[in-house]
Amino acid sequence: MENNEITMAAGGGVKWRFPAVHPEGRKFAAIAAAITALIFILGWPWLGWPMVGVTIWVLAFFRDPVRATPRDDALVIAPADGLVTLIQQVPPPREMAGPQGLGEEPMVRVSIFMSVFDVHINRTPISGTVKSVVYISGKFINADLDKASEDNERQHILVERDDGVRIGFTQIAGLVARRIVPFVKPGDIVAAGQRIGLIRFGSRVDVYLPAGTMPKVVLGQRTVAGETVIARLGDGQGLAGVLQ
């Protein structure tokens, strides 16, 4: 296990502990802490205490909790923590379309928006082989908007199972985000729920479901990366929900 936020306790249960901070974020936390210390040394506590809050926020932003991923080859697992903001039928992105990708027919896209308070480590929805990783530079408009899928900086990842089923998902930068950091490359073998990358400071992840598969999440629902089941492959029965 990559970190030990959840550890075995006496009696065979699990024990909670604070999440680790991903190495990608430690340098930002160190910079914030150094600036905070300097401000206090200069005798500006009125500015130093807000910077203490900023340092704590940076540590929290890059937290990397352990997740318990259900083991079932038919499940599509949420790749991101956040809010389900869009469920639409759309053509696949051209970078993942075609016979070697997701095809040309419209498919259901589930969009998960991550605020600056959510965990920003992203995970793969299924097990398989990473077939392609395509980075596209772009704008930094609000990631909650539909057009962010086509206009913003983004990274498309296509994963293929041993039986040929393919799932595509896209990391999309937002208003504040300025870098998408990949952890995988084409040819890598990944397990469902495995960490595949992160997006700095607010963003969105789109998941494209295969034909005949409907989402098991509803608009306004919160998902947990690596844990929440967003679909069952081949299950065409969707869900209805209500905000309350």
Short mmCIF file of C-alpha atoms in Angstrom, two decimals:
data_model
loop_
_atom_site.label_atom_id
_atom_site.label_comp_id
_atom_site.label_asym_id
_atom_site.label_seq_id
_atom_site.Cartn_x
_atom_site.Cartn_y
_atom_site.Cartn_z
CA MET A 1 0.00 0.00 0.00
CA GLU A 2 1.44 3.41 -1.02
CA ASN A 3 0.69 5.16 2.27
CA ASN A 4 -0.81 4.16 5.57
CA GLU A 5 -3.77 6.42 6.28
CA ILE A 6 -5.76 3.26 7.03
CA THR A 7 -3.88 0.63 9.03
CA MET A 8 -4.82 -2.63 10.64
CA ALA A 9 -6.02 -2.34 14.24
CA ALA A 10 -6.30 -4.93 16.99
CA GLY A 11 -9.04 -7.43 16.19
CA GLY A 12 -8.57 -7.27 12.41
CA GLY A 13 -10.31 -3.93 11.81
CA VAL A 14 -8.82 -0.74 10.42
CA LYS A 15 -7.44 2.30 12.20
CA TRP A 16 -7.66 5.87 10.90
CA ARG A 17 -4.70 8.19 10.76
CA PHE A 18 -3.94 11.46 8.99
CA PRO A 19 -3.49 11.19 5.20
CA ALA A 20 -0.03 11.52 3.73
CA VAL A 21 0.93 14.54 1.64
CA HIS A 22 1.80 13.67 -1.94
CA PRO A 23 5.46 14.45 -2.86
CA GLU A 24 4.23 16.78 -5.62
CA GLY A 25 2.82 19.10 -2.96
CA ARG A 26 5.64 19.04 -0.42
CA LYS A 27 7.69 21.68 -2.23
CA PHE A 28 4.70 24.05 -2.33
CA ALA A 29 4.09 23.50 1.39
CA ALA A 30 7.79 24.10 2.10
CA ILE A 31 7.70 27.38 0.14
CA ALA A 32 4.57 28.53 1.99
CA ALA A 33 6.11 27.58 5.34
CA ALA A 34 9.35 29.43 4.53
CA ILE A 35 7.45 32.58 3.56
CA THR A 36 5.40 32.30 6.75
CA ALA A 37 8.53 31.99 8.90
CA LEU A 38 10.14 34.97 7.16
CA ILE A 39 7.06 37.12 7.75
CA PHE A 40 7.13 36.34 11.47
CA ILE A 41 10.88 37.06 11.61
CA LEU A 42 10.22 40.46 10.02
CA GLY A 43 7.69 41.13 12.78
CA TRP A 44 4.49 41.13 10.72
CA PRO A 45 2.21 38.77 12.67
CA TRP A 46 -0.91 40.33 11.13
CA LEU A 47 0.25 38.82 7.82
CA GLY A 48 1.96 35.77 9.29
CA TRP A 49 -1.13 34.17 10.80
CA PRO A 50 -3.07 34.19 7.49
CA MET A 51 0.01 32.61 5.90
CA VAL A 52 -0.14 29.84 8.53
CA GLY A 53 -3.64 29.14 7.22
CA VAL A 54 -2.36 29.13 3.63
CA THR A 55 0.37 26.62 4.54
CA ILE A 56 -2.15 24.32 6.20
CA TRP A 57 -4.44 24.62 3.15
CA VAL A 58 -1.60 23.67 0.78
CA LEU A 59 -0.87 20.57 2.87
CA ALA A 60 -4.57 19.67 2.83
CA PHE A 61 -4.88 20.25 -0.92
CA PHE A 62 -2.14 17.74 -1.70
CA ARG A 63 -3.35 15.12 0.79
CA ASP A 64 -3.22 11.60 -0.58
CA PRO A 65 -5.57 9.33 1.39
CA VAL A 66 -5.71 5.57 1.04
CA ARG A 67 -8.92 4.38 -0.61
CA ALA A 68 -10.72 1.01 -0.42
CA THR A 69 -11.55 0.06 -4.02
CA PRO A 70 -14.25 -2.59 -4.68
CA ARG A 71 -12.86 -5.55 -6.62
CA ASP A 72 -15.31 -6.37 -9.41
CA ASP A 73 -14.28 -6.28 -13.07
CA ALA A 74 -17.74 -5.04 -14.08
CA LEU A 75 -17.51 -1.85 -12.01
CA VAL A 76 -16.47 1.59 -13.21
CA ILE A 77 -14.96 3.46 -10.26
CA ALA A 78 -14.97 7.23 -9.79
CA PRO A 79 -11.64 8.77 -10.89
CA ALA A 80 -12.04 11.91 -8.78
CA ASP A 81 -13.38 13.30 -5.55
CA GLY A 82 -16.01 15.94 -6.18
CA LEU A 83 -19.49 16.83 -7.35
CA VAL A 84 -21.28 15.22 -10.30
CA THR A 85 -22.19 18.36 -12.26
CA LEU A 86 -22.98 17.02 -15.74
CA ILE A 87 -24.33 13.78 -17.21
CA GLN A 88 -24.65 14.12 -20.99
CA GLN A 89 -24.61 12.11 -24.18
CA VAL A 90 -21.82 13.52 -26.35
CA PRO A 91 -19.43 12.41 -29.10
CA PRO A 92 -16.08 11.15 -27.78
CA PRO A 93 -13.19 13.65 -27.91
CA ARG A 94 -11.40 13.44 -31.25
CA GLU A 95 -8.17 12.54 -29.43
CA MET A 96 -9.84 9.33 -28.18
CA ALA A 97 -12.20 8.67 -31.12
CA GLY A 98 -11.79 6.18 -33.97
CA PRO A 99 -11.44 2.40 -34.21
CA GLN A 100 -8.41 2.32 -31.92
CA GLY A 101 -10.18 4.46 -29.35
CA LEU A 102 -13.77 4.97 -28.24
CA GLY A 103 -15.32 4.89 -31.72
CA GLU A 104 -17.41 7.65 -33.22
CA GLU A 105 -20.87 7.14 -31.71
CA PRO A 106 -22.16 9.43 -28.94
CA MET A 107 -21.65 8.09 -25.43
CA VAL A 108 -22.58 9.07 -21.89
CA ARG A 109 -20.14 11.45 -20.24
CA VAL A 110 -20.10 11.87 -16.46
CA SER A 111 -18.36 15.06 -15.28
CA ILE A 112 -16.98 15.36 -11.74
CA PHE A 113 -16.02 18.85 -10.56
CA MET A 114 -13.28 19.19 -7.94
CA SER A 115 -13.25 22.31 -5.79
CA VAL A 116 -10.03 23.57 -4.19
CA PHE A 117 -11.07 21.73 -1.01
CA ASP A 118 -11.31 18.27 -2.62
CA VAL A 119 -8.56 15.66 -2.88
CA HIS A 120 -6.93 16.19 -6.29
CA ILE A 121 -5.26 12.82 -6.78
CA ASN A 122 -7.03 11.12 -9.71
CA ARG A 123 -7.45 7.35 -10.14
CA THR A 124 -8.22 5.00 -13.00
CA PRO A 125 -11.87 3.84 -13.29
CA ILE A 126 -10.99 0.31 -14.47
CA SER A 127 -8.09 -2.13 -14.60
CA GLY A 128 -6.23 -2.59 -17.86
CA THR A 129 -3.49 -1.23 -20.10
CA VAL A 130 -2.99 2.48 -20.68
CA LYS A 131 -3.38 2.76 -24.46
CA SER A 132 -2.83 6.51 -24.81
CA VAL A 133 -2.10 9.66 -22.84
CA VAL A 134 -2.73 12.83 -24.84
CA TYR A 135 -2.04 16.29 -23.40
CA ILE A 136 -3.75 19.33 -24.96
CA SER A 137 -2.81 22.89 -24.01
CA GLY A 138 -5.71 25.29 -23.74
CA LYS A 139 -7.56 27.95 -21.79
CA PHE A 140 -8.35 28.15 -18.07
CA ILE A 141 -12.07 28.92 -17.97
CA ASN A 142 -14.33 27.65 -15.19
CA ALA A 143 -14.04 23.85 -15.23
CA ASP A 144 -17.71 23.60 -14.17
CA LEU A 145 -18.81 24.81 -17.62
CA ASP A 146 -19.66 22.36 -20.40
CA LYS A 147 -17.30 23.99 -22.92
CA ALA A 148 -14.33 23.36 -20.60
CA SER A 149 -14.18 19.84 -22.10
CA GLU A 150 -13.16 21.35 -25.45
CA ASP A 151 -11.49 24.66 -24.54
CA ASN A 152 -9.41 24.09 -21.40
CA GLU A 153 -6.00 22.59 -20.86
CA ARG A 154 -6.68 18.86 -20.58
CA GLN A 155 -5.24 15.36 -20.69
CA HIS A 156 -7.02 12.37 -22.22
CA ILE A 157 -6.27 8.89 -20.90
CA LEU A 158 -7.55 5.71 -22.56
CA VAL A 159 -7.48 2.39 -20.67
CA GLU A 160 -8.27 -0.97 -22.30
CA ARG A 161 -9.21 -4.12 -20.39
CA ASP A 162 -8.00 -7.58 -21.38
CA ASP A 163 -11.38 -8.25 -23.04
CA GLY A 164 -11.09 -5.15 -25.24
CA VAL A 165 -13.49 -2.89 -23.32
CA ARG A 166 -12.18 0.66 -23.27
CA ILE A 167 -12.83 3.54 -20.90
CA GLY A 168 -11.69 7.06 -21.66
CA PHE A 169 -11.40 9.82 -19.12
CA THR A 170 -10.15 13.38 -19.26
CA GLN A 171 -8.41 15.54 -16.66
CA ILE A 172 -9.40 19.17 -17.22
CA ALA A 173 -7.67 22.18 -15.70
CA GLY A 174 -9.82 24.96 -14.26
CA LEU A 175 -9.69 28.65 -13.38
CA VAL A 176 -6.78 28.35 -10.95
CA ALA A 177 -5.20 25.09 -12.08
CA ARG A 178 -2.06 25.53 -14.13
CA ARG A 179 -0.63 22.04 -14.47
CA ILE A 180 -1.83 18.50 -14.98
CA VAL A 181 0.70 16.04 -13.57
CA PRO A 182 0.60 12.48 -15.03
CA PHE A 183 1.74 9.40 -13.12
CA VAL A 184 1.27 6.94 -16.01
CA LYS A 185 2.33 6.53 -19.65
CA PRO A 186 1.16 4.39 -22.59
CA GLY A 187 1.84 0.72 -22.00
CA ASP A 188 1.50 0.86 -18.22
CA ILE A 189 -0.67 -1.78 -16.55
CA VAL A 190 -3.04 -0.22 -14.01
CA ALA A 191 -5.47 -1.60 -11.44
CA ALA A 192 -8.89 -0.04 -10.83
CA GLY A 193 -8.51 2.76 -8.30
CA GLN A 194 -4.77 3.18 -8.91
CA ARG A 195 -3.40 6.73 -8.81
CA ILE A 196 -2.84 8.04 -12.36
CA GLY A 197 -2.20 11.75 -11.85
CA LEU A 198 -3.27 15.00 -10.24
CA ILE A 199 -4.38 18.48 -11.24
CA ARG A 200 -3.20 21.46 -9.24
CA PHE A 201 -5.75 23.76 -7.62
CA GLY A 202 -9.34 23.14 -8.81
CA SER A 203 -10.44 21.19 -11.87
CA ARG A 204 -12.67 18.47 -13.38
CA VAL A 205 -12.56 14.91 -14.64
CA ASP A 206 -14.83 13.55 -17.41
CA VAL A 207 -15.52 9.81 -17.77
CA TYR A 208 -16.85 8.35 -21.03
CA LEU A 209 -18.98 5.22 -20.53
CA PRO A 210 -19.20 2.48 -23.19
CA ALA A 211 -22.43 1.91 -25.15
CA GLY A 212 -25.07 0.11 -23.13
CA THR A 213 -23.71 1.38 -19.81
CA MET A 214 -25.61 3.99 -17.80
CA PRO A 215 -24.31 5.84 -14.74
CA LYS A 216 -25.12 4.75 -11.21
CA VAL A 217 -24.63 8.30 -9.92
CA VAL A 218 -26.96 11.28 -10.13
CA LEU A 219 -26.49 15.01 -10.60
CA GLY A 220 -25.46 16.69 -7.38
CA GLN A 221 -24.01 13.50 -5.87
CA ARG A 222 -20.53 13.59 -4.37
CA THR A 223 -18.04 10.93 -5.42
CA VAL A 224 -14.94 9.53 -3.74
CA ALA A 225 -12.06 8.66 -6.07
CA GLY A 226 -11.19 4.99 -6.01
CA GLU A 227 -14.32 4.06 -4.05
CA THR A 228 -17.60 5.33 -5.51
CA VAL A 229 -19.13 3.08 -8.18
CA ILE A 230 -20.26 5.31 -11.05
CA ALA A 231 -21.42 2.52 -13.41
CA ARG A 232 -21.60 -1.21 -14.01
CA LEU A 233 -20.43 -2.25 -17.48
CA GLY A 234 -23.32 -3.47 -19.64
CA ASP A 235 -25.96 -2.23 -17.20
CA GLY A 236 -28.23 0.12 -19.14
CA GLN A 237 -30.44 1.00 -16.19
CA GLY A 238 -29.73 4.51 -14.96
CA LEU A 239 -30.69 6.16 -11.70
CA ALA A 240 -32.92 9.10 -10.82
CA GLY A 241 -32.14 11.32 -7.87
CA VAL A 242 -33.34 14.32 -5.91
CA LEU A 243 -31.45 17.06 -4.09
CA GLN A 244 -32.67 17.32 -0.51
#
